[in-house]
Amino acid sequence: GQQVMQIPQYQHVQEGEDFTTYCNSSTTLSNIQWYKQRPGGHPVFLIQLVKSGEVKKQKRLTFQFGEAKKNSSLHITATQTTDVGTYFCAGAGTALIFGKGTTLSVSS
Amino acid sequence: SAVISQKPSRDICQRGTSLTIQCQVDSQVTMMFWYRQQPGQSLTLIATANQGSEATYESGFVIDKFPISRPNLTFSTLTVSNMSPEDSSIYLCSVESGHEQYFGPGTRLTVT
């Protein structure tokens, strides 16, 4: 069945460093979505990418969708302590399949 | 946007019993989704619930264990039946609105 892999599982950075999480699907996706979940909270929708090669930016966050629509990345520039949480990608094929998430911790 | 509420927010239940989780949305939506998130894990889709029809279950989930109701366009329930400790998890309902997916706050279930 459809699988969505996400790496790394954990990432610790110093405040001000950059952070990237990668997502790979076993099948071509109609779209990919990214979510952030703070500790004790529920997933919050960040963005959806639909087009092959699409790049979208939200302030310090840059999202990319691969040309083959099977991989994606989220890059955070100059991390802040408010960025801590788990970032999930979710690939839309026949159903929305979530990756295992990357948990980001930031020390000041 | 969509605002979702769930009841109860948490519960501790004995094995063999059943718990019904309610999900209320502040707008009418076609599909409602039920997910499970075990501690420290990702989200797994249990089923998709359309109003007026039977829910569609994902592989590994069956109606007898997780019966779902969808009586109208703003409300759904998920029942976790004949619970065992392995059912301890957070259960979240979710809706799609305007190409965005919104999640409820979740129901944290502990089965002893």
PDB file of C-alpha atoms in Angstrom:
ATOM      1  CA  GLY A   1       0.000   0.000   0.000  1.00  0.00           C
ATOM      2  CA  GLN A   2       0.856   3.637  -0.150  1.00  0.00           C
ATOM      3  CA  GLN A   3       3.597   4.652   2.283  1.00  0.00           C
ATOM      4  CA  VAL A   4       4.965   8.048   3.253  1.00  0.00           C
ATOM      5  CA  MET A   5       8.425   8.154   4.780  1.00  0.00           C
ATOM      6  CA  GLN A   6       9.705  11.159   6.647  1.00  0.00           C
ATOM      7  CA  ILE A   7      13.224  11.913   7.894  1.00  0.00           C
ATOM      8  CA  PRO A   8      14.766  12.697  10.244  1.00  0.00           C
ATOM      9  CA  GLN A   9      12.630  11.463  13.121  1.00  0.00           C
ATOM     10  CA  TYR A  10      14.179  13.954  15.520  1.00  0.00           C
ATOM     11  CA  GLN A  11      16.219  17.099  15.050  1.00  0.00           C
ATOM     12  CA  HIS A  12      17.726  19.366  17.636  1.00  0.00           C
ATOM     13  CA  VAL A  13      19.083  22.751  16.605  1.00  0.00           C
ATOM     14  CA  GLN A  14      20.383  25.878  18.215  1.00  0.00           C
ATOM     15  CA  GLU A  15      18.181  28.897  17.838  1.00  0.00           C
ATOM     16  CA  GLY A  16      19.067  30.643  14.604  1.00  0.00           C
ATOM     17  CA  GLU A  17      20.130  27.490  12.765  1.00  0.00           C
ATOM     18  CA  ASP A  18      18.212  26.171   9.793  1.00  0.00           C
ATOM     19  CA  PHE A  19      16.108  23.010   9.779  1.00  0.00           C
ATOM     20  CA  THR A  20      14.877  20.731   7.018  1.00  0.00           C
ATOM     21  CA  THR A  21      12.571  17.726   7.043  1.00  0.00           C
ATOM     22  CA  TYR A  22      12.091  15.454   4.042  1.00  0.00           C
ATOM     23  CA  CYS A  23       9.150  13.421   2.927  1.00  0.00           C
ATOM     24  CA  ASN A  24       9.056  10.606   0.360  1.00  0.00           C
ATOM     25  CA  SER A  25       6.106   8.700  -0.979  1.00  0.00           C
ATOM     26  CA  SER A  26       6.084   5.252  -2.525  1.00  0.00           C
ATOM     27  CA  THR A  27       3.509   6.437  -5.056  1.00  0.00           C
ATOM     28  CA  THR A  28       2.768   9.602  -7.003  1.00  0.00           C
ATOM     29  CA  LEU A  29       0.652  11.989  -4.990  1.00  0.00           C
ATOM     30  CA  SER A  30      -2.162  14.242  -6.083  1.00  0.00           C
ATOM     31  CA  ASN A  31      -1.036  16.700  -3.447  1.00  0.00           C
ATOM     32  CA  ILE A  32       1.012  16.861  -0.277  1.00  0.00           C
ATOM     33  CA  GLN A  33       0.119  18.662   2.916  1.00  0.00           C
ATOM     34  CA  TRP A  34       2.200  19.774   5.869  1.00  0.00           C
ATOM     35  CA  TYR A  35       1.065  20.031   9.476  1.00  0.00           C
ATOM     36  CA  LYS A  36       2.577  21.200  12.726  1.00  0.00           C
ATOM     37  CA  GLN A  37       1.677  19.664  16.054  1.00  0.00           C
ATOM     38  CA  ARG A  38       2.809  21.333  19.237  1.00  0.00           C
ATOM     39  CA  PRO A  39       3.333  19.109  22.301  1.00  0.00           C
ATOM     40  CA  GLY A  40      -0.073  18.256  23.726  1.00  0.00           C
ATOM     41  CA  GLY A  41      -1.849  19.850  20.794  1.00  0.00           C
ATOM     42  CA  HIS A  42      -3.525  18.662  17.650  1.00  0.00           C
ATOM     43  CA  PRO A  43      -2.170  18.894  14.099  1.00  0.00           C
ATOM     44  CA  VAL A  44      -2.543  22.300  12.512  1.00  0.00           C
ATOM     45  CA  PHE A  45      -2.613  22.627   8.747  1.00  0.00           C
ATOM     46  CA  LEU A  46       0.289  24.612   7.323  1.00  0.00           C
ATOM     47  CA  ILE A  47       0.076  24.281   3.569  1.00  0.00           C
ATOM     48  CA  GLN A  48      -0.914  22.167   0.594  1.00  0.00           C
ATOM     49  CA  LEU A  49       1.231  21.701  -2.500  1.00  0.00           C
ATOM     50  CA  VAL A  50      -0.413  20.503  -5.668  1.00  0.00           C
ATOM     51  CA  LYS A  51       1.758  21.245  -8.681  1.00  0.00           C
ATOM     52  CA  SER A  52       4.888  19.412  -9.747  1.00  0.00           C
ATOM     53  CA  GLY A  53       7.970  21.403  -8.687  1.00  0.00           C
ATOM     54  CA  GLU A  54       5.887  23.830  -6.658  1.00  0.00           C
ATOM     55  CA  VAL A  55       7.633  26.015  -4.086  1.00  0.00           C
ATOM     56  CA  LYS A  56       5.714  28.007  -1.498  1.00  0.00           C
ATOM     57  CA  LYS A  57       6.948  30.254   1.266  1.00  0.00           C
ATOM     58  CA  GLN A  58       5.397  31.272   4.538  1.00  0.00           C
ATOM     59  CA  LYS A  59       7.715  33.746   6.282  1.00  0.00           C
ATOM     60  CA  ARG A  60      10.690  31.603   7.359  1.00  0.00           C
ATOM     61  CA  LEU A  61       9.151  28.350   6.073  1.00  0.00           C
ATOM     62  CA  THR A  62       9.791  27.091   2.536  1.00  0.00           C
ATOM     63  CA  PHE A  63       7.879  24.131   1.160  1.00  0.00           C
ATOM     64  CA  GLN A  64       8.814  22.218  -1.986  1.00  0.00           C
ATOM     65  CA  PHE A  65       7.035  19.547  -3.978  1.00  0.00           C
ATOM     66  CA  GLY A  66       9.220  17.371  -6.186  1.00  0.00           C
ATOM     67  CA  GLU A  67       8.989  17.222  -9.945  1.00  0.00           C
ATOM     68  CA  ALA A  68       7.741  13.633  -9.825  1.00  0.00           C
ATOM     69  CA  LYS A  69       5.212  14.526  -7.095  1.00  0.00           C
ATOM     70  CA  LYS A  70       6.622  11.830  -4.850  1.00  0.00           C
ATOM     71  CA  ASN A  71       8.758  13.864  -2.475  1.00  0.00           C
ATOM     72  CA  SER A  72       8.594  17.095  -0.557  1.00  0.00           C
ATOM     73  CA  SER A  73      10.563  19.129   1.926  1.00  0.00           C
ATOM     74  CA  LEU A  74       9.988  21.755   4.560  1.00  0.00           C
ATOM     75  CA  HIS A  75      12.832  24.134   5.335  1.00  0.00           C
ATOM     76  CA  ILE A  76      12.835  26.558   8.231  1.00  0.00           C
ATOM     77  CA  THR A  77      15.330  29.389   8.122  1.00  0.00           C
ATOM     78  CA  ALA A  78      16.779  30.762  11.359  1.00  0.00           C
ATOM     79  CA  THR A  79      14.733  28.649  13.742  1.00  0.00           C
ATOM     80  CA  GLN A  80      13.114  30.164  16.790  1.00  0.00           C
ATOM     81  CA  THR A  81      11.954  28.522  20.004  1.00  0.00           C
ATOM     82  CA  THR A  82       8.388  28.960  18.796  1.00  0.00           C
ATOM     83  CA  ASP A  83       9.144  26.511  15.975  1.00  0.00           C
ATOM     84  CA  VAL A  84       9.332  23.527  18.340  1.00  0.00           C
ATOM     85  CA  GLY A  85       6.898  20.735  17.644  1.00  0.00           C
ATOM     86  CA  THR A  86       6.405  17.819  15.309  1.00  0.00           C
ATOM     87  CA  TYR A  87       6.082  18.473  11.606  1.00  0.00           C
ATOM     88  CA  PHE A  88       4.083  15.958   9.603  1.00  0.00           C
ATOM     89  CA  CYS A  89       3.762  15.595   5.884  1.00  0.00           C
ATOM     90  CA  ALA A  90       0.665  13.902   4.560  1.00  0.00           C
ATOM     91  CA  GLY A  91       0.377  12.558   1.062  1.00  0.00           C
ATOM     92  CA  ALA A  92      -2.944  12.493  -0.723  1.00  0.00           C
ATOM     93  CA  GLY A  93      -3.428   9.453  -2.867  1.00  0.00           C
ATOM     94  CA  THR A  94      -6.449   7.263  -2.345  1.00  0.00           C
ATOM     95  CA  ALA A  95      -6.444   8.487   1.266  1.00  0.00           C
ATOM     96  CA  LEU A  96      -4.445  10.982   3.268  1.00  0.00           C
ATOM     97  CA  ILE A  97      -1.400   9.110   4.560  1.00  0.00           C
ATOM     98  CA  PHE A  98       0.701  10.770   7.227  1.00  0.00           C
ATOM     99  CA  GLY A  99       4.436  10.430   7.604  1.00  0.00           C
ATOM    100  CA  LYS A 100       5.798   9.608  11.039  1.00  0.00           C
ATOM    101  CA  GLY A 101       6.784  13.204  11.607  1.00  0.00           C
ATOM    102  CA  THR A 102       9.952  15.062  12.497  1.00  0.00           C
ATOM    103  CA  THR A 103      10.143  16.369  16.027  1.00  0.00           C
ATOM    104  CA  LEU A 104      12.066  19.614  16.223  1.00  0.00           C
ATOM    105  CA  SER A 105      13.582  20.919  19.409  1.00  0.00           C
ATOM    106  CA  VAL A 106      15.305  24.295  19.606  1.00  0.00           C
ATOM    107  CA  SER A 107      17.619  25.484  22.312  1.00  0.00           C
ATOM    108  CA  SER A 108      18.286  29.151  22.906  1.00  0.00           C
TER     109      SER A 108
ATOM    110  CA  SER B   1     -12.123  27.716   8.308  1.00  0.00           C
ATOM    111  CA  ALA B   2     -13.772  25.133  10.540  1.00  0.00           C
ATOM    112  CA  VAL B   3     -13.927  24.897  14.301  1.00  0.00           C
ATOM    113  CA  ILE B   4     -14.224  21.380  15.670  1.00  0.00           C
ATOM    114  CA  SER B   5     -15.098  20.300  19.167  1.00  0.00           C
ATOM    115  CA  GLN B   6     -14.860  16.802  20.599  1.00  0.00           C
ATOM    116  CA  LYS B   7     -16.319  15.179  23.662  1.00  0.00           C
ATOM    117  CA  PRO B   8     -15.028  13.807  25.922  1.00  0.00           C
ATOM    118  CA  SER B   9     -11.581  15.368  25.922  1.00  0.00           C
ATOM    119  CA  ARG B  10     -10.225  12.401  27.833  1.00  0.00           C
ATOM    120  CA  ASP B  11     -11.450   9.272  29.538  1.00  0.00           C
ATOM    121  CA  ILE B  12     -10.156   6.282  31.416  1.00  0.00           C
ATOM    122  CA  CYS B  13     -12.091   3.124  30.653  1.00  0.00           C
ATOM    123  CA  GLN B  14     -11.998  -0.488  31.709  1.00  0.00           C
ATOM    124  CA  ARG B  15     -11.246  -3.197  29.214  1.00  0.00           C
ATOM    125  CA  GLY B  16     -14.290  -4.761  27.640  1.00  0.00           C
ATOM    126  CA  THR B  17     -16.364  -1.580  27.774  1.00  0.00           C
ATOM    127  CA  SER B  18     -17.200   0.824  24.951  1.00  0.00           C
ATOM    128  CA  LEU B  19     -16.775   4.573  24.588  1.00  0.00           C
ATOM    129  CA  THR B  20     -18.514   6.882  22.158  1.00  0.00           C
ATOM    130  CA  ILE B  21     -16.668  10.002  21.049  1.00  0.00           C
ATOM    131  CA  GLN B  22     -18.610  12.932  19.667  1.00  0.00           C
ATOM    132  CA  CYS B  23     -17.398  15.390  17.053  1.00  0.00           C
ATOM    133  CA  GLN B  24     -19.184  18.660  16.273  1.00  0.00           C
ATOM    134  CA  VAL B  25     -18.237  21.059  13.478  1.00  0.00           C
ATOM    135  CA  ASP B  26     -19.351  24.676  13.238  1.00  0.00           C
ATOM    136  CA  SER B  27     -20.174  24.371   9.531  1.00  0.00           C
ATOM    137  CA  GLN B  28     -21.667  21.806   7.212  1.00  0.00           C
ATOM    138  CA  VAL B  29     -19.113  19.465   5.673  1.00  0.00           C
ATOM    139  CA  THR B  30     -19.464  16.582   3.289  1.00  0.00           C
ATOM    140  CA  MET B  31     -16.863  14.275   4.752  1.00  0.00           C
ATOM    141  CA  MET B  32     -15.629  13.786   8.266  1.00  0.00           C
ATOM    142  CA  PHE B  33     -12.566  11.740   9.071  1.00  0.00           C
ATOM    143  CA  TRP B  34     -11.580   9.817  12.168  1.00  0.00           C
ATOM    144  CA  TYR B  35      -7.908   9.343  13.013  1.00  0.00           C
ATOM    145  CA  ARG B  36      -6.003   7.590  15.747  1.00  0.00           C
ATOM    146  CA  GLN B  37      -2.693   8.844  17.103  1.00  0.00           C
ATOM    147  CA  GLN B  38      -0.891   6.570  19.514  1.00  0.00           C
ATOM    148  CA  PRO B  39       1.564   8.198  21.933  1.00  0.00           C
ATOM    149  CA  GLY B  40       4.505   9.684  20.102  1.00  0.00           C
ATOM    150  CA  GLN B  41       3.295   8.283  16.802  1.00  0.00           C
ATOM    151  CA  SER B  42       1.831   9.567  13.583  1.00  0.00           C
ATOM    152  CA  LEU B  43      -1.811   9.762  12.617  1.00  0.00           C
ATOM    153  CA  THR B  44      -3.582   6.765  11.164  1.00  0.00           C
ATOM    154  CA  LEU B  45      -6.851   7.168   9.329  1.00  0.00           C
ATOM    155  CA  ILE B  46      -9.554   4.926  10.758  1.00  0.00           C
ATOM    156  CA  ALA B  47     -12.458   5.771   8.495  1.00  0.00           C
ATOM    157  CA  THR B  48     -14.196   8.393   6.411  1.00  0.00           C
ATOM    158  CA  ALA B  49     -17.781   9.249   7.274  1.00  0.00           C
ATOM    159  CA  ASN B  50     -20.240  10.678   4.754  1.00  0.00           C
ATOM    160  CA  GLN B  51     -23.665  11.829   5.787  1.00  0.00           C
ATOM    161  CA  GLY B  52     -26.356   9.361   4.840  1.00  0.00           C
ATOM    162  CA  SER B  53     -24.097   6.463   3.967  1.00  0.00           C
ATOM    163  CA  GLU B  54     -21.966   3.883   5.716  1.00  0.00           C
ATOM    164  CA  ALA B  55     -18.479   4.897   6.704  1.00  0.00           C
ATOM    165  CA  THR B  56     -15.536   3.717   4.649  1.00  0.00           C
ATOM    166  CA  TYR B  57     -12.928   1.960   6.767  1.00  0.00           C
ATOM    167  CA  GLU B  58      -9.202   1.768   6.147  1.00  0.00           C
ATOM    168  CA  SER B  59      -7.293  -1.483   6.172  1.00  0.00           C
ATOM    169  CA  GLY B  60      -7.007  -2.836   9.685  1.00  0.00           C
ATOM    170  CA  PHE B  61     -10.155  -1.164  10.991  1.00  0.00           C
ATOM    171  CA  VAL B  62     -13.612  -2.739  11.014  1.00  0.00           C
ATOM    172  CA  ILE B  63     -17.102  -1.484  11.646  1.00  0.00           C
ATOM    173  CA  ASP B  64     -17.769  -3.904  14.501  1.00  0.00           C
ATOM    174  CA  LYS B  65     -14.857  -2.468  16.458  1.00  0.00           C
ATOM    175  CA  PHE B  66     -15.250   1.193  15.444  1.00  0.00           C
ATOM    176  CA  PRO B  67     -18.881   1.871  14.526  1.00  0.00           C
ATOM    177  CA  ILE B  68     -19.421   5.379  13.223  1.00  0.00           C
ATOM    178  CA  SER B  69     -22.559   7.462  12.940  1.00  0.00           C
ATOM    179  CA  ARG B  70     -23.043  10.517  10.737  1.00  0.00           C
ATOM    180  CA  PRO B  71     -26.602  11.715  11.295  1.00  0.00           C
ATOM    181  CA  ASN B  72     -26.110  15.167   9.738  1.00  0.00           C
ATOM    182  CA  LEU B  73     -23.574  17.420   8.062  1.00  0.00           C
ATOM    183  CA  THR B  74     -22.131  18.841  11.282  1.00  0.00           C
ATOM    184  CA  PHE B  75     -21.898  15.873  13.617  1.00  0.00           C
ATOM    185  CA  SER B  76     -20.371  12.414  13.864  1.00  0.00           C
ATOM    186  CA  THR B  77     -19.633   9.830  16.516  1.00  0.00           C
ATOM    187  CA  LEU B  78     -16.998   7.147  16.741  1.00  0.00           C
ATOM    188  CA  THR B  79     -17.453   4.269  19.160  1.00  0.00           C
ATOM    189  CA  VAL B  80     -14.501   2.247  20.363  1.00  0.00           C
ATOM    190  CA  SER B  81     -16.035  -1.116  21.241  1.00  0.00           C
ATOM    191  CA  ASN B  82     -14.918  -3.888  23.541  1.00  0.00           C
ATOM    192  CA  MET B  83     -11.829  -1.926  24.460  1.00  0.00           C
ATOM    193  CA  SER B  84      -8.446  -3.369  25.263  1.00  0.00           C
ATOM    194  CA  PRO B  85      -5.291  -1.569  26.469  1.00  0.00           C
ATOM    195  CA  GLU B  86      -4.073  -1.528  22.842  1.00  0.00           C
ATOM    196  CA  ASP B  87      -6.876   0.932  22.080  1.00  0.00           C
ATOM    197  CA  SER B  88      -5.273   3.518  24.350  1.00  0.00           C
ATOM    198  CA  SER B  89      -4.669   6.407  22.023  1.00  0.00           C
ATOM    199  CA  ILE B  90      -5.763   9.859  21.007  1.00  0.00           C
ATOM    200  CA  TYR B  91      -8.729   9.849  18.654  1.00  0.00           C
ATOM    201  CA  LEU B  92      -9.162  12.886  16.435  1.00  0.00           C
ATOM    202  CA  CYS B  93     -11.877  13.890  14.069  1.00  0.00           C
ATOM    203  CA  SER B  94     -11.047  15.988  11.073  1.00  0.00           C
ATOM    204  CA  VAL B  95     -12.811  17.810   8.254  1.00  0.00           C
ATOM    205  CA  GLU B  96     -11.763  19.367   5.002  1.00  0.00           C
ATOM    206  CA  SER B  97     -12.855  22.925   4.376  1.00  0.00           C
ATOM    207  CA  GLY B  98     -11.600  25.174   1.616  1.00  0.00           C
ATOM    208  CA  HIS B  99      -8.780  22.789   0.662  1.00  0.00           C
ATOM    209  CA  GLU B 100      -7.513  22.784   4.230  1.00  0.00           C
ATOM    210  CA  GLN B 101      -7.790  19.976   6.736  1.00  0.00           C
ATOM    211  CA  TYR B 102      -8.842  20.859  10.262  1.00  0.00           C
ATOM    212  CA  PHE B 103      -8.492  18.662  13.311  1.00  0.00           C
ATOM    213  CA  GLY B 104     -10.437  18.571  16.507  1.00  0.00           C
ATOM    214  CA  PRO B 105      -8.619  18.777  19.839  1.00  0.00           C
ATOM    215  CA  GLY B 106      -8.710  15.001  20.220  1.00  0.00           C
ATOM    216  CA  THR B 107      -9.994  12.556  22.801  1.00  0.00           C
ATOM    217  CA  ARG B 108      -7.306  10.966  24.920  1.00  0.00           C
ATOM    218  CA  LEU B 109      -8.426   7.443  25.780  1.00  0.00           C
ATOM    219  CA  THR B 110      -6.718   5.243  28.353  1.00  0.00           C
ATOM    220  CA  VAL B 111      -7.877   1.658  28.724  1.00  0.00           C
ATOM    221  CA  THR B 112      -6.961  -0.164  31.918  1.00  0.00           C
TER     222      THR B 112
END
